[in-house]
XYZ file of C-alpha atoms in Angstrom:
697
model
C 9.585 55.208 102.001
C 6.262 53.431 102.355
C 4.717 51.996 99.270
C 2.347 54.543 97.640
C -1.238 53.841 96.719
C -1.660 52.380 93.215
C -2.287 54.973 90.525
C -5.753 53.579 89.708
C -6.836 54.303 93.296
C -5.746 57.864 93.067
C -7.452 58.269 89.697
C -10.636 56.767 91.110
C -10.586 59.154 94.056
C -9.975 62.139 91.798
C -12.945 61.050 89.610
C -15.155 60.724 92.693
C -14.386 64.294 93.598
C -15.243 65.404 90.060
C -18.520 63.458 90.090
C -19.468 64.987 93.398
C -18.738 68.528 92.208
C -16.109 69.019 94.942
C -12.943 71.033 94.513
C -10.374 72.263 96.960
C -10.449 76.014 97.524
C -8.109 77.925 95.223
C -5.567 80.324 96.633
C -5.584 83.903 95.560
C -3.288 84.327 92.560
C -4.212 80.959 91.207
C -7.832 81.841 91.796
C -7.520 85.061 89.873
C -5.358 84.015 86.930
C -5.741 80.251 86.338
C -8.944 80.651 84.380
C -7.832 83.677 82.242
C -4.473 81.896 81.519
C -6.291 78.749 80.327
C -8.631 80.910 78.247
C -5.723 82.705 76.525
C -3.944 79.404 75.875
C -7.128 77.955 74.329
C -7.819 81.034 72.231
C -4.169 81.110 71.054
C -4.389 77.454 69.939
C -7.811 77.753 68.352
C -7.129 81.058 66.469
C -3.514 80.606 65.499
C -2.911 76.916 64.798
C -2.061 76.276 61.161
C -4.449 74.304 58.944
C -2.043 71.306 59.063
C -1.686 71.551 62.872
C 2.113 71.817 62.672
C 2.762 75.446 63.807
C 1.156 78.696 64.856
C 0.531 81.284 62.130
C 1.645 84.951 62.145
C -1.781 86.486 62.829
C -5.401 85.529 63.202
C -6.149 88.142 60.512
C -5.092 86.191 57.446
C -1.266 85.934 57.475
C -0.656 82.177 57.667
C 3.170 82.422 57.536
C 5.557 80.512 59.791
C 7.912 82.355 62.139
C 10.586 80.138 63.696
C 11.494 82.180 66.738
C 7.885 82.942 67.628
C 6.994 79.220 67.543
C 10.129 78.390 69.513
C 8.862 80.671 72.265
C 5.412 79.202 71.740
C 6.760 75.816 72.882
C 7.983 77.517 76.094
C 4.507 78.947 76.666
C 2.939 75.517 76.199
C 5.286 74.217 78.876
C 3.928 76.957 81.127
C 0.389 75.633 80.530
C 1.509 72.047 81.183
C 3.175 72.976 84.482
C 0.017 74.826 85.626
C -2.550 72.159 84.541
C -0.588 68.960 84.136
C -2.992 68.211 81.334
C -2.133 65.883 78.455
C -3.676 68.497 76.163
C -0.458 70.490 76.563
C 1.994 67.600 76.136
C 0.164 66.732 72.879
C 0.425 70.328 71.654
C 4.048 70.482 72.738
C 5.040 67.367 70.777
C 3.095 68.391 67.714
C 4.822 71.764 67.702
C 8.257 70.221 68.313
C 7.921 68.086 65.168
C 5.985 70.718 63.315
C 8.731 73.330 63.679
C 11.238 70.909 62.280
C 9.058 69.896 59.404
C 8.128 73.478 58.459
C 11.788 74.636 58.786
C 12.940 72.218 55.997
C 12.992 69.066 58.147
C 15.748 70.522 60.450
C 16.003 72.512 63.629
C 19.057 74.401 62.361
C 18.377 78.025 61.430
C 20.126 80.992 59.897
C 19.751 83.074 63.105
C 21.647 82.031 66.139
C 19.257 83.744 68.500
C 16.283 81.868 66.906
C 18.003 78.543 67.620
C 18.728 79.663 71.166
C 15.020 80.295 71.852
C 14.319 76.804 70.558
C 17.126 75.275 72.590
C 15.866 76.915 75.797
C 12.321 75.637 75.130
C 13.304 72.088 74.256
C 15.668 71.730 77.227
C 12.918 73.010 79.566
C 10.372 70.655 77.964
C 12.722 67.718 78.518
C 13.330 68.653 82.167
C 9.640 68.669 82.897
C 8.516 65.675 80.754
C 11.568 63.415 80.534
C 10.908 62.941 76.790
C 14.262 62.495 75.106
C 12.967 63.907 71.756
C 13.259 67.356 73.332
C 16.811 66.663 74.669
C 17.939 65.381 71.297
C 16.736 68.629 69.642
C 18.506 70.722 72.293
C 21.779 68.951 71.719
C 21.551 69.370 67.977
C 20.860 73.044 68.361
C 23.689 73.655 70.850
C 26.194 72.024 68.555
C 25.297 74.462 65.761
C 25.011 77.523 68.052
C 28.595 77.055 69.094
C 29.713 77.624 65.447
C 28.782 81.254 65.975
C 31.190 81.764 68.915
C 34.104 84.141 68.360
C 37.055 83.332 70.660
C 38.804 86.510 69.550
C 35.933 88.521 71.050
C 35.923 86.746 74.365
C 33.390 84.058 73.220
C 30.608 86.308 71.973
C 28.108 84.884 69.515
C 27.278 86.611 66.227
C 23.691 87.435 65.457
C 23.246 85.340 62.307
C 25.357 83.275 59.954
C 25.726 86.088 57.345
C 26.920 88.958 59.600
C 30.161 88.085 61.273
C 30.564 91.612 62.668
C 27.065 91.831 64.233
C 26.784 90.873 67.917
C 23.375 91.484 69.371
C 22.184 91.115 72.974
C 19.457 88.766 71.777
C 22.081 86.283 70.475
C 24.156 86.306 73.644
C 22.139 86.482 76.845
C 19.798 83.623 75.778
C 22.873 81.519 75.014
C 24.064 82.085 78.549
C 20.633 80.967 79.907
C 20.712 77.815 77.829
C 24.336 76.910 78.529
C 24.003 77.432 82.273
C 20.942 75.161 82.334
C 22.626 72.611 80.126
C 25.588 72.544 82.519
C 23.219 71.780 85.387
C 21.891 68.953 83.244
C 25.153 67.385 82.015
C 27.848 68.712 84.355
C 30.170 69.497 81.432
C 32.600 72.168 82.657
C 33.277 73.435 79.121
C 29.558 74.306 78.828
C 29.771 76.438 81.957
C 32.948 78.105 80.741
C 31.192 78.978 77.463
C 28.293 80.525 79.418
C 30.598 82.625 81.590
C 32.676 83.823 78.590
C 29.564 84.982 76.721
C 28.265 86.610 79.867
C 31.464 88.487 80.515
C 31.639 89.797 76.920
C 28.007 90.955 77.015
C 28.489 92.726 80.352
C 31.605 94.525 79.128
C 30.074 95.766 75.871
C 26.265 95.863 76.005
C 25.287 96.498 79.613
C 25.426 99.979 81.184
C 27.491 99.418 84.407
C 25.691 102.160 86.241
C 22.017 101.766 85.329
C 21.892 98.159 84.201
C 20.271 99.088 80.858
C 20.971 96.497 78.133
C 21.835 97.924 74.631
C 20.605 96.122 71.599
C 23.697 95.543 69.510
C 27.427 95.949 68.734
C 28.954 96.373 65.258
C 32.495 94.923 65.379
C 33.288 96.519 61.991
C 32.842 100.038 63.258
C 33.347 99.322 66.965
C 29.956 100.976 67.599
C 27.674 100.061 70.438
C 24.016 100.974 69.948
C 23.434 103.335 72.872
C 20.138 104.768 71.532
C 17.886 104.706 74.652
C 14.909 103.804 72.461
C 16.767 100.617 71.580
C 16.779 99.208 75.089
C 14.212 96.499 74.449
C 12.369 94.565 77.171
C 13.394 91.124 75.925
C 17.122 92.014 76.130
C 16.533 93.371 79.689
C 14.745 90.150 80.636
C 17.224 87.698 79.170
C 20.158 89.570 80.782
C 18.373 89.225 84.176
C 17.837 85.533 83.347
C 21.476 85.031 82.340
C 22.731 86.571 85.559
C 20.293 84.623 87.659
C 21.228 81.252 86.053
C 24.921 81.767 86.646
C 24.263 82.906 90.217
C 22.307 79.713 90.902
C 25.032 77.568 89.334
C 28.053 79.252 90.939
C 26.770 81.018 94.048
C 28.765 84.098 93.001
C 26.882 87.126 94.335
C 28.230 89.354 91.573
C 25.809 87.714 89.242
C 22.912 88.395 91.587
C 24.029 92.025 91.893
C 23.941 92.320 88.073
C 20.462 90.807 87.883
C 19.057 93.163 90.526
C 20.692 96.228 88.961
C 18.991 95.570 85.658
C 15.729 94.667 87.370
C 15.825 98.004 89.185
C 16.391 99.713 85.867
C 13.146 98.137 84.609
C 11.311 99.032 87.803
C 12.497 102.673 87.640
C 12.153 103.366 83.921
C 9.719 100.842 82.336
C 6.930 100.568 84.926
C 4.130 102.980 83.968
C 1.207 103.284 86.443
C 2.083 99.816 87.772
C 2.265 98.179 84.304
C 5.470 96.981 82.661
C 6.631 98.248 79.272
C 3.492 99.978 78.063
C 5.821 102.035 75.862
C 6.274 98.992 73.628
C 3.064 99.301 71.666
C 3.659 97.514 68.371
C 3.102 94.016 67.067
C 5.496 91.937 64.938
C 8.649 90.807 66.701
C 8.130 93.522 69.258
C 4.899 91.977 70.367
C 6.852 89.142 72.017
C 9.448 91.334 73.775
C 7.680 92.037 77.029
C 6.422 88.444 77.441
C 10.035 87.302 77.393
C 10.922 90.017 79.944
C 8.132 88.829 82.189
C 9.340 85.217 82.069
C 12.815 85.977 83.475
C 11.784 88.827 85.727
C 9.358 86.400 87.362
C 12.149 83.886 88.017
C 14.116 86.649 89.736
C 11.041 87.632 91.824
C 10.836 84.040 93.053
C 14.561 83.840 93.917
C 14.880 82.772 97.509
C 18.028 84.705 98.261
C 16.562 88.098 97.426
C 15.629 90.250 100.398
C 11.989 89.774 101.217
C 11.135 93.448 100.589
C 12.737 93.295 97.099
C 10.875 90.131 96.233
C 7.626 91.736 97.334
C 8.185 94.896 95.198
C 8.870 92.717 92.168
C 5.915 90.463 92.841
C 3.616 93.412 93.246
C 4.776 94.862 89.865
C 3.962 91.524 88.259
C 0.539 91.420 89.868
C -0.461 94.918 88.812
C 0.747 94.246 85.251
C -1.287 91.055 85.073
C -4.323 92.793 86.553
C -4.075 95.485 83.888
C -3.871 92.896 81.130
C -6.671 90.782 82.566
C -9.021 93.748 83.050
C -8.137 95.993 80.080
C -6.071 94.231 77.408
C -8.189 91.151 76.472
C -11.100 90.963 74.060
C -13.700 88.953 76.053
C -15.456 87.706 72.921
C -12.509 85.857 71.458
C -9.624 86.045 73.915
C -7.303 88.135 71.708
C -4.590 90.145 73.513
C -3.724 93.760 72.811
C -0.149 94.887 72.084
C -0.769 97.427 74.877
C -1.959 95.695 78.004
C -3.969 98.714 79.133
C -6.163 98.963 75.947
C -8.549 96.683 74.114
C -7.181 94.909 71.031
C -8.537 95.257 67.526
C -9.970 92.532 65.328
C -6.564 91.045 64.597
C -3.549 90.243 66.798
C -0.124 88.837 65.982
C 0.844 85.452 67.458
C 3.757 87.207 69.141
C 1.438 89.544 70.951
C -0.793 86.690 72.097
C 2.216 84.850 73.372
C 3.215 87.782 75.577
C -0.225 87.865 77.124
C -0.101 84.104 77.778
C 3.328 84.440 79.402
C 2.086 87.225 81.656
C -0.944 85.419 83.014
C 0.897 82.104 83.307
C 3.546 83.857 85.377
C 0.992 85.588 87.555
C -0.729 82.259 88.338
C 2.512 81.057 89.979
C 2.964 83.975 92.354
C 1.300 82.294 95.357
C 3.014 78.951 95.061
C 5.695 77.337 97.123
C 8.449 76.047 94.781
C 10.627 73.027 95.520
C 13.950 72.582 93.710
C 16.126 69.554 92.833
C 19.445 71.275 93.685
C 21.017 73.481 96.295
C 20.446 77.241 96.254
C 17.177 76.939 94.347
C 18.787 75.356 91.290
C 17.740 72.560 88.886
C 14.185 71.796 87.934
C 11.409 73.291 90.112
C 7.821 72.414 90.859
C 5.094 74.656 92.265
C 2.647 73.823 95.061
C -0.409 75.848 96.174
C -1.589 75.354 99.846
C -2.718 71.755 100.290
C -1.573 68.182 101.053
C 0.478 66.178 98.533
C 1.102 62.432 98.637
C 3.920 60.602 96.784
C 1.776 60.485 93.683
C 0.731 64.080 94.011
C 4.331 65.254 94.215
C 5.207 63.411 91.063
C 2.078 64.729 89.327
C 3.273 68.272 90.078
C 6.605 67.647 88.420
C 8.971 66.777 91.330
C 10.479 63.368 91.964
C 10.297 61.254 95.064
C 13.250 61.749 97.369
C 14.542 64.621 95.222
C 13.787 67.875 97.070
C 16.840 69.914 98.147
C 15.694 73.504 98.527
C 12.458 75.509 98.398
C 11.002 78.983 98.387
C 7.911 80.020 100.314
C 5.635 83.054 99.699
C 5.135 85.281 102.703
C 2.823 83.699 105.297
C 3.470 80.088 104.146
C 4.984 77.045 105.781
C 5.923 73.618 104.405
C 5.949 70.330 106.253
C 8.056 67.502 104.775
C 7.391 63.840 105.516
C 9.819 61.016 105.042
C 7.107 58.503 104.019
C 4.071 58.593 101.810
C 0.681 59.647 103.166
C 2.215 62.032 105.742
C 3.865 59.263 107.752
C 7.306 58.886 109.232
C 9.645 61.588 110.418
C 8.530 65.129 109.572
C 9.851 68.657 109.776
C 8.177 72.070 109.273
C 9.905 75.120 107.684
C 8.553 78.670 107.621
C 11.107 80.452 105.389
C 13.066 80.067 102.174
C 15.540 77.306 102.572
C 18.562 77.037 100.165
C 19.345 73.593 101.614
C 17.115 71.403 103.717
C 20.199 69.971 105.485
C 21.743 66.520 105.536
C 18.917 65.098 107.598
C 16.308 65.948 104.907
C 18.209 66.166 101.623
C 16.499 63.962 99.024
C 14.258 62.245 101.600
C 10.761 63.764 101.062
C 7.960 61.432 99.990
C 4.950 63.565 100.900
C 4.414 67.152 102.011
C 1.937 69.746 103.149
C 1.929 73.484 102.208
C 0.027 75.683 104.710
C -0.666 79.293 105.253
C 0.595 80.558 108.632
C -1.796 83.517 108.396
C -4.864 84.424 106.477
C -5.628 83.908 102.768
C -7.409 87.120 101.795
C -11.077 87.793 101.140
C -13.713 86.261 98.927
C -14.403 88.671 96.095
C -17.713 88.544 94.164
C -18.038 90.597 90.998
C -21.147 91.743 89.135
C -22.099 93.664 86.093
C -24.290 96.534 87.044
C -24.086 99.191 89.785
C -26.095 97.227 92.323
C -24.907 93.622 92.038
C -27.207 92.975 89.119
C -25.599 90.150 87.118
C -23.131 87.836 88.841
C -19.961 87.332 86.798
C -17.295 85.582 88.942
C -15.957 84.839 92.385
C -12.355 84.500 93.444
C -9.980 84.951 96.359
C -8.400 88.411 96.556
C -5.342 88.869 98.773
C -6.271 92.421 99.784
C -8.162 95.478 98.623
C -5.656 97.518 96.730
C -6.891 97.812 93.103
C -6.383 100.425 90.442
C -8.164 99.165 87.338
C -7.808 102.547 85.607
C -10.309 102.574 82.684
C -10.628 98.828 82.792
C -12.253 96.246 85.025
C -11.341 93.448 87.463
C -11.524 90.729 84.761
C -11.762 90.348 81.010
C -15.308 88.964 81.398
C -16.523 92.167 83.074
C -17.182 95.266 80.925
C -15.465 98.484 82.016
C -17.913 100.826 83.795
C -21.113 99.949 85.578
C -19.840 97.029 87.681
C -19.853 96.297 91.396
C -18.002 94.056 93.838
C -18.453 92.585 97.309
C -15.639 91.320 99.493
C -16.428 89.192 102.511
C -14.545 87.195 105.156
C -12.915 87.789 108.552
C -10.222 90.185 109.752
C -7.784 89.547 112.608
C -6.128 92.541 114.261
C -2.602 92.301 115.727
C -3.298 94.471 118.831
C -6.074 95.241 121.267
C -6.487 98.841 120.288
C -8.645 101.323 118.435
C -8.115 100.875 114.697
C -8.643 103.498 112.023
C -9.754 102.298 108.607
C -9.112 104.360 105.475
C -11.177 103.751 102.334
C -10.318 105.359 99.000
C -12.372 104.367 95.956
C -13.631 105.515 92.592
C -16.711 105.298 93.056
C -19.151 104.266 95.811
C -18.303 102.302 98.950
C -19.727 100.688 102.150
C -17.736 99.004 104.903
C -18.941 96.786 107.710
C -16.728 95.347 110.473
C -18.164 93.167 113.232
C -21.579 93.746 111.530
C -21.278 97.513 112.209
C -21.704 99.829 109.202
C -18.644 102.044 109.656
C -18.571 103.811 106.253
C -21.729 104.433 104.207
C -20.899 106.503 101.119
C -22.852 104.874 98.286
C -22.356 107.865 96.059
C -20.693 108.538 92.706
C -17.547 110.417 93.662
C -13.796 109.915 93.793
C -10.564 111.321 95.265
C -12.178 111.437 98.701
C -10.728 109.501 101.613
C -13.265 108.221 104.157
C -12.180 107.024 107.650
C -13.799 105.304 110.566
C -12.628 103.893 113.918
C -13.497 100.769 115.943
C -11.927 99.075 118.948
C -10.789 95.499 118.234
C -9.213 92.724 120.295
C -5.896 91.177 119.215
C -6.097 87.840 117.357
C -9.858 87.764 117.398
C -11.679 87.149 114.088
C -14.256 89.789 113.123
C -16.657 89.665 110.153
C -15.822 92.105 107.434
C -17.728 93.164 104.325
C -16.824 95.807 101.796
C -19.118 96.748 98.926
C -18.104 98.875 95.947
C -19.502 100.175 92.644
C -17.876 101.707 89.586
C -19.976 104.033 87.427
C -17.715 105.209 84.593
C -14.200 106.412 83.907
C -11.464 105.404 86.397
C -11.945 102.391 88.738
C -10.069 101.924 91.994
C -10.562 100.719 95.548
C -8.091 100.542 98.476
C -8.604 99.601 102.098
C -5.926 100.523 104.752
C -5.743 100.484 108.519
C -3.653 101.780 111.393
C -3.578 101.755 115.195
C -1.350 103.329 117.906
C 1.065 100.397 117.618
C 0.779 99.810 113.868
C 1.780 102.087 111.007
C -0.762 102.741 108.301
C -0.723 100.044 105.635
C -2.909 98.229 103.169
C -4.576 95.465 105.160
C -2.448 92.438 104.204
C -3.698 88.998 103.173
C -2.217 87.549 106.361
C -4.866 89.456 108.361
C -7.798 88.435 106.156
C -9.524 85.030 106.107
C -11.930 83.969 103.395
C -15.165 82.289 104.571
C -13.889 78.935 103.303
C -10.660 79.307 105.237
C -12.536 80.019 108.393
C -14.691 76.958 107.819
C -11.615 74.766 107.185
C -10.092 75.859 110.446
C -13.301 74.986 112.300
C -13.758 71.479 110.909
C -12.254 69.128 108.311
C -13.640 69.538 104.766
C -16.185 66.913 103.827
C -18.334 66.198 100.819
C -21.782 67.052 102.017
C -25.086 66.063 100.486
C -25.670 69.651 99.414
C -22.481 69.509 97.339
C -23.971 66.652 95.335
C -27.342 68.297 94.998
C -25.859 71.439 93.492
C -25.470 69.626 90.152
C -29.266 69.655 89.750
C -28.717 73.256 88.595
C -26.869 71.980 85.474
C -28.851 71.022 82.401
C -27.157 69.372 79.354
C -29.321 68.441 76.395
C -29.659 66.347 74.399
C -28.224 63.506 76.506
C -27.446 61.052 74.875
C -26.049 63.326 72.234
C -24.439 63.253 68.844
C -21.831 66.020 68.411
C -23.138 69.077 70.308
C -24.734 69.632 73.707
C -26.540 72.710 74.974
C -25.446 73.656 78.508
C -27.513 75.713 80.935
C -26.719 76.618 84.552
C -29.793 77.754 86.441
C -29.604 81.126 88.292
C -26.263 81.948 86.549
C -27.828 84.492 84.191
C -27.808 84.544 80.406
C -24.606 86.685 80.350
C -22.595 84.180 82.451
C -19.534 82.702 80.783
C -19.079 78.981 81.259
C -15.784 77.082 81.194
C -16.538 73.625 79.782
C -14.244 70.633 80.076
C -15.014 67.021 79.136
C -13.178 64.050 80.743
C -13.141 60.349 80.099
C -13.901 57.919 82.873
C -10.205 57.781 83.858
C -10.326 61.513 84.654
C -8.256 62.657 81.613
C -9.474 65.616 79.487
C -10.517 64.561 75.995
C -11.370 67.949 74.462
C -9.697 71.392 74.890
C -11.266 73.772 77.362
C -14.241 75.555 75.757
C -15.613 78.999 76.761
C -19.286 79.534 75.977
C -22.142 81.756 77.098
C -24.781 80.239 79.331
C -27.307 78.395 77.222
C -24.998 77.937 74.200
C -23.751 74.645 72.794
C -20.455 72.918 73.455
C -18.726 70.900 70.725
C -18.044 67.225 71.338
C -17.454 66.285 67.701
C -14.784 63.701 67.117
C -15.198 61.764 70.372
C -15.998 58.075 70.038
C -19.276 56.736 71.405
C -19.292 56.174 75.105
C -19.732 57.736 78.554
C -17.967 60.983 79.542
C -17.894 63.419 82.438
C -18.940 66.993 81.778
C -17.456 69.622 84.105
C -18.782 73.188 83.911
C -17.244 76.063 85.907
C -18.805 79.513 86.320
C -17.229 81.867 88.837
C -16.234 79.718 91.840
C -18.927 77.083 91.219
C -18.224 73.745 89.627
C -20.945 71.469 88.214
C -20.560 67.985 86.736
C -22.798 65.601 84.835
C -22.441 62.255 83.077
C -22.824 62.437 79.252
C -23.551 59.575 76.845
C -22.419 60.028 73.276
C -23.851 57.724 70.557
């Protein structure tokens, strides 16, 4: 391996990009969900953190109580934020919560409920694997030692629910124990730990899992030999953790029976708990139940990323996750404060439980990973993982994303991606390109990668621009959309856009597979216009729905043609879908691989550079007063008074020094508490990023 550039050079280069207002184009799922995920994380911290900063309270509506198992899962959600952002803001919050849970729980991690300790064990082990901080591993070991006191050898190794009910064996106390023990075995290689995981798994499967449907029942009373088979007591978190338990043991052992079990239960969820494309909308309450579907999403997402699943199955699962996230982002979030609804298809009230907020965070954090290539430490997609969106990654970049140098053994690729591995830093030395999921890179590449590139082998979707108003009146945001296949129901494309009276414009290029006459099918609620190759093919700018419009055009294979689709929503339902067909191609939604955003086309034509115009764009940003004391008013010209600004402040080393703030255009951002000195202000609105130096006195 060649010696990498010093860290200070990398930091200086990153800061240069910030100062110039330059950012690499975001890929579609990251583009759609990174911002909302960060917003929910920020609102969760700001609205639920206790007055002493040690834990997150029950509700933002006045109940300041401490709930151990909610906070244990809260640590897991903070790890999600850290993996997405790699920001020290999250490592600080994680460490404060780790010690805060212990202090608030009587200066111990030990708890009365075995399942509560298992949630904490899972979170601390995961935090250790991604930070290397031994404080988390120490906590995990303490918890596992106590969890094992609940094991009943006479019942095949099952774990009782809590320390006062020796006859109560719940799914929530057993499947999470399997997840933790299987991961711990990967960490320490202790065969007894794997045996314990398999014993617990076998008991749970024999007693609490329907062998035909895969449904997971809530509990078993050993005193009466009664299994709870009430279909209303098949809860999403038990379904999710059973999927997770099966997946972990499959990855450790390679035994396909475990994978079959995971898929059977996943299909149960797909067939019985997916309503209008949204998971578990039948779970409508708060309290403990508010956290159930977030836990399900966590483990269902891991299965959807599993490299050994058939591609069609992975795609179905991924699509279900995307539509659920779209529903939450467009219908279930209060845009004024970032609160999440217990029902992801309706607006929340004035108060939300921390458990409910956590589920929303887990959903959007999961959705933001769906367009990433994941590399793994071990064979068969095992061990720690790190996600990479399309781009180039040096030695330092790989480490910054959570992988280690010379430590990549397997990887998964989304459809239409390739990955090129390089033996040396800065894309030097021997290289090899892969275009499919690879459970082992082979002896010639195992643990030898020092830099890499992730590329799209096809298109990357279209540029979507969204407006409030029927005729593109007030710009709200821009993002990459993989395709045009949306059903927003009574919601909108994003929490920042009010339902009803909004419009959208998608632009880019389209590349046909064949030299043939293509038929385009456009279904929308409400108006629509479609141009291809600058020809207006469909012009129905009218307020109707449930009408399919078609048009034909002759296209040449592999040639890029301009495409523009405009849409407005008046009131009620909101949907838009674009399909195509030809004599050689079955009718389908036009896929992302056939669309190219304007920036993608430009990148193919010439290398990206930092042009003078990129620097000049920051003249649109006004921050006053500057120098400042504690607050600064921020205004972006031409963004409109209703624009929402994402404000981040960095020190001169490029590290964030304040949590992300969401303000309206023209409002003030809070810089109180920062010492005097120079800082970098970064303001994002839609797809535009502005930067300015600030001086605090």
